[in-house]
Amino acid sequence: MATYKFMIDGKLIDSEKSFEVRNPATGEVIGSVAVSSPADVENAVQSAKKAQRSWAAKSDEERKKTLMDVAQVLNDNAPYLAEWITKEQGKPLAGPGSLFEMQACVGWTQVPASLDLPVEVVFEDDTRRDELHRKPLGVVGAITPWNWPLMIAIWQISPSLRAGNTVVLKPSEYTTIGTLEMIRLMNTVLPAGVLNVVTGDGSIGALLIENKDVNKIMFTGSTKTGRKIIDASKGNMARLTLECGGNDPAIVLPGTDAAKIAGDLFWGAFINMGQTCACAKRLYVHENDYEAVIGALDAVSAQMPMGNGMDDGIVLGPIQNKMQFDIVKSLVDDAKANGARIVRGGEPLGGEGYFYPITLVADIDNGTRLVDEEQFGPVLPIIKYKTIEEAIEKANDSDSGLGASVWGTDLNEAARVAKQIVSGTVWINQHGAIHPMVPFGGAKDSGYGVEFGVEGLKAVTQPQIISIKK
């Protein structure tokens, strides 16, 4: 069994300590990972700090070309890396799975490489000219989750490098090997020290966050961990971009054709087995359409084969780890104990792997755990409402505010409802439709700061005013 090494200053580094990585579909050990030490974290940050000077000194065109070379490496190695995603994370190769994730890695590298941040003249008169320049921040510490391990890493890496920063990344211990292999391959075209990776549990991430020479922290994960990062970064005053998950509501407006929207609603809720921050996690349906929408979703769910993502024809995989599997089971069990109706699923499938079926839960409301807590799994509570005002109130009744969606044929009415929902993004007749040119970020406890597009690129820079007396 191979042991996968982490990379500092362009060199692969081994360690006396290691941990095993298992396939969540089979339980088999698929490799081991060398564990970084506190000294390794310090070395990685210092390597990034040293490399940042020369990387930032390169022209925009040089950095853009290098990122395009990185995108080509990712494209050339997409099948290889996609297999690692499936074996480690569980999502199938096909459909909106691992090959899809790799396509996103390519696109989210190419787009920042195409963007410019020109000098802005913010004020000028006869006496003075004031220019706003965008400068790199320095060293970016990136902390990535296990649900979209390579794609979210790219979201943090690519804009940071484009802007002239360097990066030290700490991947989730659940999905480390694919990330290590991706960073190893990216380093074949990047200068040494520009992109480094350290490995281990949360204590290694904490050392990275607290390091005095880290200037920016990018994190995707739980609100609980996000709060710890805020506290831990007070010593170095690092700038923060925090995407802390969500409990996204979806509202189906009265009279909407259930059959027409069922397919898109299904994937809005269950892409990556619901293990996506911006999945639809609470569905609000008018009382007159309630059973029709439930029936349409049930019919779509029945057509979706679940199993080992390496097998042909599979579109749904396992939950990634036992911790999350137990959370999902606990929330469904609580709903059943409190009188909810299980339309589909509701019990673990058993056997090898963390398989939990697509589960539709009806006759449930706000105030129950399954509605109020982010399930982050293949379960959708469906809540009945009488008036649009009630639906909006219940949709906003959450500490989270990442995404939301409104579904209906009257786009003006859908927009009117959307504007009343407190979240970073509200989609209309779609859910989770992120785009590399469109800013994405949360409200309330879903974090702060934005990623993607020009605004995301600005977020990894320091504005500097050059004020000139004429």
Short mmCIF file of C-alpha atoms in Angstrom, two decimals:
data_model
loop_
_atom_site.label_atom_id
_atom_site.label_comp_id
_atom_site.label_asym_id
_atom_site.label_seq_id
_atom_site.Cartn_x
_atom_site.Cartn_y
_atom_site.Cartn_z
CA MET A 1 0.00 0.00 0.00
CA ALA A 2 1.45 3.34 -1.07
CA THR A 3 2.11 6.21 1.31
CA TYR A 4 1.42 9.62 -0.21
CA LYS A 5 3.72 12.49 0.71
CA PHE A 6 3.02 16.17 1.15
CA MET A 7 4.86 18.88 -0.78
CA ILE A 8 6.91 21.83 0.45
CA ASP A 9 9.03 24.04 -1.80
CA GLY A 10 8.41 21.75 -4.75
CA LYS A 11 9.73 18.67 -2.92
CA LEU A 12 7.83 15.62 -1.68
CA ILE A 13 8.22 15.22 2.08
CA ASP A 14 7.80 11.99 4.04
CA SER A 15 7.13 11.52 7.76
CA GLU A 16 7.45 8.84 10.40
CA LYS A 17 3.74 9.18 11.16
CA SER A 18 0.93 8.37 8.74
CA PHE A 19 -2.80 7.72 8.65
CA GLU A 20 -4.97 5.45 6.54
CA VAL A 21 -7.56 6.61 4.01
CA ARG A 22 -10.56 4.39 3.32
CA ASN A 23 -13.05 4.11 0.48
CA PRO A 24 -16.46 5.08 1.92
CA ALA A 25 -18.25 2.74 -0.49
CA THR A 26 -16.31 -0.39 0.49
CA GLY A 27 -14.45 0.35 3.71
CA GLU A 28 -11.18 -0.78 2.15
CA VAL A 29 -7.92 1.04 2.87
CA ILE A 30 -6.81 2.72 -0.35
CA GLY A 31 -3.60 4.33 0.83
CA SER A 32 -1.85 6.06 3.67
CA VAL A 33 -0.77 9.67 4.07
CA ALA A 34 2.35 11.06 5.70
CA VAL A 35 1.47 13.41 8.56
CA SER A 36 3.04 16.86 8.71
CA SER A 37 4.74 18.05 11.90
CA PRO A 38 4.59 21.55 13.39
CA ALA A 39 8.04 22.12 11.88
CA ASP A 40 6.69 21.12 8.47
CA VAL A 41 3.92 23.70 8.75
CA GLU A 42 6.46 26.39 9.58
CA ASN A 43 8.69 25.30 6.69
CA ALA A 44 5.75 25.36 4.29
CA VAL A 45 4.78 28.91 5.30
CA GLN A 46 8.37 30.13 5.06
CA SER A 47 8.76 28.50 1.65
CA ALA A 48 5.60 30.23 0.48
CA LYS A 49 6.74 33.54 1.95
CA LYS A 50 10.08 33.33 0.19
CA ALA A 51 8.57 32.31 -3.16
CA GLN A 52 5.92 35.02 -2.99
CA ARG A 53 8.40 37.82 -3.67
CA SER A 54 9.47 36.50 -7.05
CA TRP A 55 5.98 35.22 -7.93
CA ALA A 56 4.44 38.65 -7.25
CA ALA A 57 7.22 40.29 -9.27
CA LYS A 58 6.13 38.46 -12.40
CA SER A 59 3.84 40.28 -14.79
CA ASP A 60 0.13 39.61 -14.89
CA GLU A 61 0.61 37.98 -18.28
CA GLU A 62 3.26 35.60 -16.92
CA ARG A 63 1.06 34.50 -14.03
CA LYS A 64 -1.95 34.15 -16.30
CA LYS A 65 0.01 31.96 -18.70
CA THR A 66 1.28 29.78 -15.87
CA LEU A 67 -2.27 29.30 -14.60
CA MET A 68 -3.39 28.30 -18.08
CA ASP A 69 -0.57 25.72 -18.02
CA VAL A 70 -1.94 24.48 -14.69
CA ALA A 71 -5.41 24.18 -16.24
CA GLN A 72 -3.92 22.07 -19.03
CA VAL A 73 -2.24 19.78 -16.49
CA LEU A 74 -5.56 19.36 -14.68
CA ASN A 75 -7.35 18.62 -17.93
CA ASP A 76 -4.71 16.09 -19.03
CA ASN A 77 -4.90 14.28 -15.69
CA ALA A 78 -8.66 14.57 -15.14
CA PRO A 79 -9.43 10.83 -15.48
CA TYR A 80 -6.68 9.90 -13.01
CA LEU A 81 -7.67 12.50 -10.43
CA ALA A 82 -11.38 11.76 -10.87
CA GLU A 83 -10.76 8.15 -9.89
CA TRP A 84 -9.11 9.33 -6.69
CA ILE A 85 -12.10 11.57 -5.94
CA THR A 86 -14.47 8.62 -6.35
CA LYS A 87 -12.36 6.22 -4.30
CA GLU A 88 -11.83 8.75 -1.50
CA GLN A 89 -14.98 10.87 -1.45
CA GLY A 90 -17.51 8.40 -2.85
CA LYS A 91 -19.23 10.43 -5.58
CA PRO A 92 -19.64 8.48 -8.84
CA LEU A 93 -17.39 9.05 -11.82
CA ALA A 94 -20.36 9.78 -14.07
CA GLY A 95 -23.13 12.40 -13.99
CA PRO A 96 -22.58 15.33 -11.63
CA GLY A 97 -19.74 13.38 -10.02
CA SER A 98 -15.96 13.16 -10.11
CA LEU A 99 -15.37 13.88 -13.80
CA PHE A 100 -17.75 16.83 -13.40
CA GLU A 101 -15.66 17.98 -10.42
CA MET A 102 -12.51 17.81 -12.50
CA GLN A 103 -14.12 19.83 -15.30
CA ALA A 104 -14.93 22.44 -12.67
CA CYS A 105 -11.29 22.42 -11.52
CA VAL A 106 -10.21 23.25 -15.07
CA GLY A 107 -12.82 25.98 -15.52
CA TRP A 108 -12.21 27.59 -12.13
CA THR A 109 -8.51 27.80 -13.03
CA GLN A 110 -9.03 29.22 -16.50
CA VAL A 111 -11.44 31.95 -15.41
CA PRO A 112 -9.19 33.65 -12.82
CA ALA A 113 -6.40 33.39 -15.38
CA SER A 114 -8.55 35.41 -17.78
CA LEU A 115 -9.43 38.21 -15.36
CA ASP A 116 -7.79 41.59 -14.90
CA LEU A 117 -7.85 44.09 -12.05
CA PRO A 118 -6.92 47.33 -13.77
CA VAL A 119 -5.89 50.44 -11.88
CA GLU A 120 -8.99 52.48 -11.00
CA VAL A 121 -8.94 56.26 -10.89
CA VAL A 122 -11.22 56.86 -7.91
CA PHE A 123 -10.88 60.65 -7.89
CA GLU A 124 -9.30 63.31 -10.07
CA ASP A 125 -9.51 67.09 -10.30
CA ASP A 126 -7.13 69.91 -11.17
CA THR A 127 -5.07 69.39 -8.02
CA ARG A 128 -4.79 65.63 -7.52
CA ARG A 129 -5.24 62.15 -8.97
CA ASP A 130 -6.05 59.16 -6.74
CA GLU A 131 -5.54 55.65 -8.07
CA LEU A 132 -6.64 52.36 -6.53
CA HIS A 133 -4.16 49.54 -7.13
CA ARG A 134 -4.65 45.88 -6.18
CA LYS A 135 -1.66 44.24 -4.49
CA PRO A 136 -1.20 40.62 -3.40
CA LEU A 137 -1.66 39.95 0.29
CA GLY A 138 1.23 37.50 0.67
CA VAL A 139 0.78 33.93 1.96
CA VAL A 140 -2.69 32.40 1.79
CA GLY A 141 -3.57 29.59 4.20
CA ALA A 142 -6.26 27.40 2.60
CA ILE A 143 -8.37 24.91 4.57
CA THR A 144 -10.47 22.61 2.41
CA PRO A 145 -13.36 20.20 3.17
CA TRP A 146 -14.11 16.60 2.17
CA ASN A 147 -17.26 17.07 0.08
CA TRP A 148 -15.75 18.59 -3.10
CA PRO A 149 -12.10 18.19 -2.15
CA LEU A 150 -10.33 19.11 -5.38
CA MET A 151 -12.80 21.66 -6.70
CA ILE A 152 -12.92 23.71 -3.51
CA ALA A 153 -9.13 23.56 -3.27
CA ILE A 154 -8.97 25.07 -6.75
CA TRP A 155 -11.46 27.77 -5.72
CA GLN A 156 -8.93 28.85 -3.11
CA ILE A 157 -5.71 28.22 -4.99
CA SER A 158 -6.34 29.69 -8.45
CA PRO A 159 -7.45 33.26 -7.61
CA SER A 160 -4.78 33.46 -4.91
CA LEU A 161 -2.02 32.58 -7.36
CA ARG A 162 -3.47 34.78 -10.10
CA ALA A 163 -3.28 37.80 -7.77
CA GLY A 164 0.38 37.13 -6.90
CA ASN A 165 -0.05 35.35 -3.58
CA THR A 166 1.42 31.98 -2.67
CA VAL A 167 -0.50 29.20 -0.94
CA VAL A 168 -0.17 26.64 1.84
CA LEU A 169 -3.10 24.25 1.76
CA LYS A 170 -4.35 21.81 4.41
CA PRO A 171 -6.87 19.30 3.00
CA SER A 172 -9.41 17.31 5.00
CA GLU A 173 -7.95 14.17 6.54
CA TYR A 174 -10.90 12.28 5.02
CA THR A 175 -9.96 13.15 1.43
CA THR A 176 -6.23 13.83 1.33
CA ILE A 177 -4.73 11.62 -1.36
CA GLY A 178 -6.49 13.14 -4.37
CA THR A 179 -5.54 16.62 -3.22
CA LEU A 180 -1.89 15.61 -2.73
CA GLU A 181 -1.79 14.11 -6.20
CA MET A 182 -3.39 17.19 -7.74
CA ILE A 183 -0.92 19.53 -6.05
CA ARG A 184 2.00 17.29 -7.06
CA LEU A 185 0.89 17.53 -10.69
CA MET A 186 0.27 21.29 -10.51
CA ASN A 187 3.82 21.72 -9.21
CA THR A 188 5.19 20.34 -12.47
CA VAL A 189 4.46 23.76 -14.01
CA LEU A 190 4.51 26.07 -10.97
CA PRO A 191 7.69 27.57 -9.48
CA ALA A 192 8.87 25.82 -6.32
CA GLY A 193 7.25 27.15 -3.14
CA VAL A 194 4.33 28.86 -4.81
CA LEU A 195 1.94 26.03 -3.88
CA ASN A 196 2.58 23.89 -0.80
CA VAL A 197 0.48 21.37 1.11
CA VAL A 198 0.55 20.07 4.68
CA THR A 199 -1.45 17.14 6.05
CA GLY A 200 -3.05 15.92 9.25
CA ASP A 201 -6.00 16.62 11.51
CA GLY A 202 -7.42 19.90 12.75
CA SER A 203 -4.38 20.62 14.90
CA ILE A 204 -2.27 21.03 11.75
CA GLY A 205 -4.87 23.38 10.30
CA ALA A 206 -4.79 25.40 13.52
CA LEU A 207 -1.01 25.81 13.28
CA LEU A 208 -1.40 27.12 9.75
CA ILE A 209 -4.14 29.56 10.72
CA GLU A 210 -2.17 30.89 13.69
CA ASN A 211 1.12 31.32 11.83
CA LYS A 212 2.37 34.91 12.04
CA ASP A 213 3.39 34.92 8.36
CA VAL A 214 -0.01 33.88 6.99
CA ASN A 215 -1.75 36.95 5.56
CA LYS A 216 -5.04 35.51 4.33
CA ILE A 217 -7.14 32.51 5.34
CA MET A 218 -9.68 30.85 3.06
CA PHE A 219 -11.93 28.24 4.64
CA THR A 220 -14.90 26.12 3.61
CA GLY A 221 -16.54 24.04 6.32
CA SER A 222 -18.75 24.20 9.39
CA THR A 223 -19.80 27.35 11.23
CA LYS A 224 -18.35 25.87 14.42
CA THR A 225 -14.90 25.59 12.85
CA GLY A 226 -15.31 28.99 11.20
CA ARG A 227 -15.74 30.59 14.61
CA LYS A 228 -12.57 28.87 15.81
CA ILE A 229 -10.71 30.28 12.80
CA ILE A 230 -11.93 33.80 13.58
CA ASP A 231 -10.59 33.44 17.11
CA ALA A 232 -7.32 31.77 16.09
CA SER A 233 -6.48 34.42 13.48
CA LYS A 234 -6.57 37.34 15.91
CA GLY A 235 -2.83 37.07 16.47
CA ASN A 236 -1.79 37.52 12.85
CA MET A 237 -4.72 39.72 11.72
CA ALA A 238 -5.06 37.57 8.62
CA ARG A 239 -7.85 38.55 6.25
CA LEU A 240 -10.62 35.95 6.16
CA THR A 241 -12.93 34.43 3.58
CA LEU A 242 -15.23 31.98 5.36
CA GLU A 243 -17.84 29.81 3.63
CA CYS A 244 -19.51 28.09 6.55
CA GLY A 245 -22.25 26.01 5.01
CA GLY A 246 -25.96 26.54 4.86
CA ASN A 247 -29.43 25.20 5.42
CA ASP A 248 -30.82 26.38 2.11
CA PRO A 249 -34.60 26.81 1.73
CA ALA A 250 -36.41 26.23 -1.57
CA ILE A 251 -39.90 27.66 -2.08
CA VAL A 252 -42.26 26.29 -4.72
CA LEU A 253 -44.80 28.95 -5.62
CA PRO A 254 -48.50 28.00 -5.84
CA GLY A 255 -49.61 26.47 -9.14
CA THR A 256 -46.13 25.42 -10.27
CA ASP A 257 -46.02 22.34 -12.52
CA ALA A 258 -44.50 19.72 -10.21
CA ALA A 259 -43.44 17.34 -12.98
CA LYS A 260 -41.67 20.14 -14.87
CA ILE A 261 -39.43 21.13 -11.96
CA ALA A 262 -38.95 17.72 -10.26
CA GLY A 263 -35.70 16.79 -12.01
CA ASP A 264 -33.98 20.09 -11.31
CA LEU A 265 -35.32 20.11 -7.77
CA PHE A 266 -33.96 16.62 -7.20
CA TRP A 267 -30.43 17.54 -8.21
CA GLY A 268 -30.68 20.85 -6.38
CA ALA A 269 -31.20 18.85 -3.21
CA PHE A 270 -29.24 15.66 -3.84
CA ILE A 271 -26.17 16.48 -5.92
CA ASN A 272 -23.21 14.80 -4.20
CA MET A 273 -25.73 12.97 -1.97
CA GLY A 274 -26.77 16.28 -0.44
CA GLN A 275 -23.22 16.78 0.80
CA THR A 276 -22.95 20.26 -0.67
CA CYS A 277 -23.13 23.52 1.26
CA ALA A 278 -25.50 25.08 -1.27
CA CYS A 279 -27.91 22.18 -1.67
CA ALA A 280 -31.63 22.70 -1.14
CA LYS A 281 -32.08 21.35 2.37
CA ARG A 282 -35.64 22.52 3.21
CA LEU A 283 -38.45 22.45 0.66
CA TYR A 284 -41.55 24.63 1.19
CA VAL A 285 -44.61 23.74 -0.92
CA HIS A 286 -48.09 25.28 -1.00
CA GLU A 287 -50.77 23.10 0.54
CA ASN A 288 -52.65 22.78 -2.78
CA ASP A 289 -49.56 21.40 -4.55
CA TYR A 290 -48.02 19.47 -1.66
CA GLU A 291 -48.80 15.90 -2.63
CA ALA A 292 -48.16 16.56 -6.33
CA VAL A 293 -44.64 17.83 -5.64
CA ILE A 294 -43.93 14.95 -3.26
CA GLY A 295 -45.13 12.46 -5.86
CA ALA A 296 -43.06 14.01 -8.64
CA LEU A 297 -39.90 14.02 -6.50
CA ASP A 298 -40.55 10.44 -5.43
CA ALA A 299 -40.87 9.36 -9.08
CA VAL A 300 -37.54 10.98 -9.98
CA SER A 301 -35.84 9.50 -6.91
CA ALA A 302 -36.92 6.00 -7.90
CA GLN A 303 -34.90 6.26 -11.11
CA MET A 304 -31.54 7.07 -9.49
CA PRO A 305 -29.23 4.04 -8.97
CA MET A 306 -27.00 4.12 -5.88
CA GLY A 307 -23.79 2.17 -5.30
CA ASN A 308 -20.01 2.13 -5.67
CA GLY A 309 -19.16 5.13 -7.80
CA MET A 310 -16.55 3.15 -9.74
CA ASP A 311 -19.31 0.96 -11.22
CA ASP A 312 -21.05 1.82 -14.50
CA GLY A 313 -24.48 3.41 -14.34
CA ILE A 314 -24.23 4.66 -10.75
CA VAL A 315 -25.30 8.26 -10.11
CA LEU A 316 -25.49 8.27 -6.29
CA GLY A 317 -22.76 7.17 -3.91
CA PRO A 318 -22.29 6.79 -0.15
CA ILE A 319 -22.10 9.36 2.60
CA GLN A 320 -18.40 10.13 2.90
CA ASN A 321 -17.70 9.23 6.53
CA LYS A 322 -19.23 7.60 9.60
CA MET A 323 -19.52 10.86 11.52
CA GLN A 324 -21.77 12.35 8.84
CA PHE A 325 -23.62 9.07 8.35
CA ASP A 326 -24.51 9.02 12.05
CA ILE A 327 -25.71 12.65 11.93
CA VAL A 328 -28.03 11.90 9.01
CA LYS A 329 -29.42 8.78 10.70
CA SER A 330 -29.99 10.67 13.96
CA LEU A 331 -31.91 13.48 12.26
CA VAL A 332 -34.18 11.08 10.35
CA ASP A 333 -34.79 8.96 13.45
CA ASP A 334 -35.76 12.10 15.36
CA ALA A 335 -38.18 13.13 12.61
CA LYS A 336 -39.81 9.68 12.66
CA ALA A 337 -40.10 9.76 16.45
CA ASN A 338 -41.92 13.09 16.17
CA GLY A 339 -44.53 11.87 13.70
CA ALA A 340 -43.07 12.79 10.32
CA ARG A 341 -44.08 10.73 7.30
CA ILE A 342 -41.31 8.88 5.48
CA VAL A 343 -42.23 8.92 1.79
CA ARG A 344 -39.06 7.18 0.66
CA GLY A 345 -35.99 5.76 2.36
CA GLY A 346 -35.54 6.43 6.05
CA GLU A 347 -33.25 3.53 7.00
CA PRO A 348 -29.57 2.75 6.26
CA LEU A 349 -29.11 0.28 3.42
CA GLY A 350 -26.71 -1.92 5.42
CA GLY A 351 -23.73 -3.87 4.11
CA GLU A 352 -20.34 -2.37 3.33
CA GLY A 353 -19.98 1.38 3.05
CA TYR A 354 -21.91 4.35 4.39
CA PHE A 355 -24.95 4.01 2.17
CA TYR A 356 -28.11 5.86 3.13
CA PRO A 357 -30.95 5.98 0.58
CA ILE A 358 -32.53 9.09 -0.87
CA THR A 359 -35.04 9.99 1.85
CA LEU A 360 -38.09 12.22 1.43
CA VAL A 361 -39.74 13.33 4.67
CA ALA A 362 -43.24 14.86 4.69
CA ASP A 363 -45.61 16.24 7.34
CA ILE A 364 -42.81 18.06 9.14
CA ASP A 365 -42.27 21.71 10.04
CA ASN A 366 -39.84 24.28 11.35
CA GLY A 367 -38.92 23.56 14.95
CA THR A 368 -37.86 19.97 14.28
CA ARG A 369 -34.19 19.02 14.11
CA LEU A 370 -34.30 17.83 10.51
CA VAL A 371 -35.59 21.21 9.37
CA ASP A 372 -33.60 23.43 11.72
CA GLU A 373 -30.22 21.68 11.46
CA GLU A 374 -28.17 21.22 8.30
CA GLN A 375 -28.41 17.50 7.51
CA PHE A 376 -25.65 17.52 4.83
CA GLY A 377 -26.87 14.23 3.44
CA PRO A 378 -29.44 12.58 1.14
CA VAL A 379 -32.54 13.66 3.08
CA LEU A 380 -35.08 16.34 2.19
CA PRO A 381 -37.80 17.58 4.59
CA ILE A 382 -40.85 18.89 2.71
CA ILE A 383 -42.86 21.52 4.58
CA LYS A 384 -46.42 22.63 3.77
CA TYR A 385 -47.36 26.33 3.76
CA LYS A 386 -50.62 28.26 3.34
CA THR A 387 -49.43 31.73 2.25
CA ILE A 388 -46.32 33.09 0.52
CA GLU A 389 -45.67 35.30 3.54
CA GLU A 390 -45.59 32.20 5.76
CA ALA A 391 -43.15 30.48 3.39
CA ILE A 392 -40.82 33.50 3.37
CA GLU A 393 -40.94 33.75 7.17
CA LYS A 394 -40.11 30.06 7.59
CA ALA A 395 -37.39 30.21 4.93
CA ASN A 396 -35.70 33.05 6.85
CA ASP A 397 -36.12 31.26 10.19
CA SER A 398 -32.53 30.02 10.25
CA ASP A 399 -29.13 31.19 11.42
CA SER A 400 -27.76 30.15 8.01
CA GLY A 401 -27.94 32.25 4.88
CA LEU A 402 -25.83 30.76 2.11
CA GLY A 403 -28.31 30.07 -0.70
CA ALA A 404 -32.01 29.73 -1.42
CA SER A 405 -34.28 29.19 -4.40
CA VAL A 406 -37.74 30.11 -5.63
CA TRP A 407 -39.60 27.98 -8.19
CA GLY A 408 -42.51 29.14 -10.33
CA THR A 409 -43.74 30.23 -13.75
CA ASP A 410 -44.29 33.91 -12.85
CA LEU A 411 -40.73 35.26 -12.86
CA ASN A 412 -41.78 38.65 -11.49
CA GLU A 413 -43.47 37.01 -8.51
CA ALA A 414 -40.47 34.72 -8.03
CA ALA A 415 -38.15 37.73 -8.02
CA ARG A 416 -40.39 39.53 -5.53
CA VAL A 417 -40.16 36.57 -3.17
CA ALA A 418 -36.42 36.12 -3.78
CA LYS A 419 -35.67 39.68 -2.68
CA GLN A 420 -37.22 38.97 0.72
CA ILE A 421 -35.03 35.97 1.50
CA VAL A 422 -31.90 36.63 3.56
CA SER A 423 -29.11 34.72 1.85
CA GLY A 424 -26.00 35.32 -0.21
CA THR A 425 -27.60 33.92 -3.37
CA VAL A 426 -31.21 33.26 -4.37
CA TRP A 427 -31.66 31.17 -7.50
CA ILE A 428 -34.90 31.18 -9.50
CA ASN A 429 -36.00 27.87 -11.07
CA GLN A 430 -32.62 26.35 -10.24
CA HIS A 431 -30.60 25.68 -7.11
CA GLY A 432 -26.86 25.66 -6.48
CA ALA A 433 -26.10 26.95 -9.99
CA ILE A 434 -22.73 28.50 -9.19
CA HIS A 435 -20.55 29.97 -11.95
CA PRO A 436 -16.85 30.97 -11.93
CA MET A 437 -17.73 34.53 -13.00
CA VAL A 438 -20.51 35.06 -10.43
CA PRO A 439 -19.64 36.07 -6.84
CA PHE A 440 -20.63 33.52 -4.20
CA GLY A 441 -20.75 33.95 -0.43
CA GLY A 442 -23.01 33.75 2.58
CA ALA A 443 -25.06 35.87 4.94
CA LYS A 444 -25.64 35.40 8.67
CA ASP A 445 -23.76 32.39 10.11
CA SER A 446 -22.87 31.12 6.64
CA GLY A 447 -19.73 33.21 6.77
CA TYR A 448 -18.43 36.33 5.07
CA GLY A 449 -16.43 37.36 2.07
CA VAL A 450 -17.04 36.23 -1.49
CA GLU A 451 -15.37 33.93 -3.98
CA PHE A 452 -15.44 33.74 -7.80
CA GLY A 453 -15.28 36.32 -10.53
CA VAL A 454 -13.78 39.77 -10.23
CA GLU A 455 -15.09 40.23 -6.68
CA GLY A 456 -13.49 36.95 -5.63
CA LEU A 457 -10.20 38.04 -7.16
CA LYS A 458 -10.37 41.33 -5.29
CA ALA A 459 -10.87 39.36 -2.06
CA VAL A 460 -7.32 37.95 -2.29
CA THR A 461 -5.76 41.38 -2.77
CA GLN A 462 -4.94 44.41 -0.64
CA PRO A 463 -6.22 47.73 -2.03
CA GLN A 464 -3.56 50.42 -2.16
CA ILE A 465 -4.24 54.07 -2.93
CA ILE A 466 -1.60 56.01 -4.82
CA SER A 467 -2.43 59.70 -4.32
CA ILE A 468 -0.63 62.13 -6.64
CA LYS A 469 -0.44 65.88 -6.18
CA LYS A 470 -0.47 67.61 -9.55
#
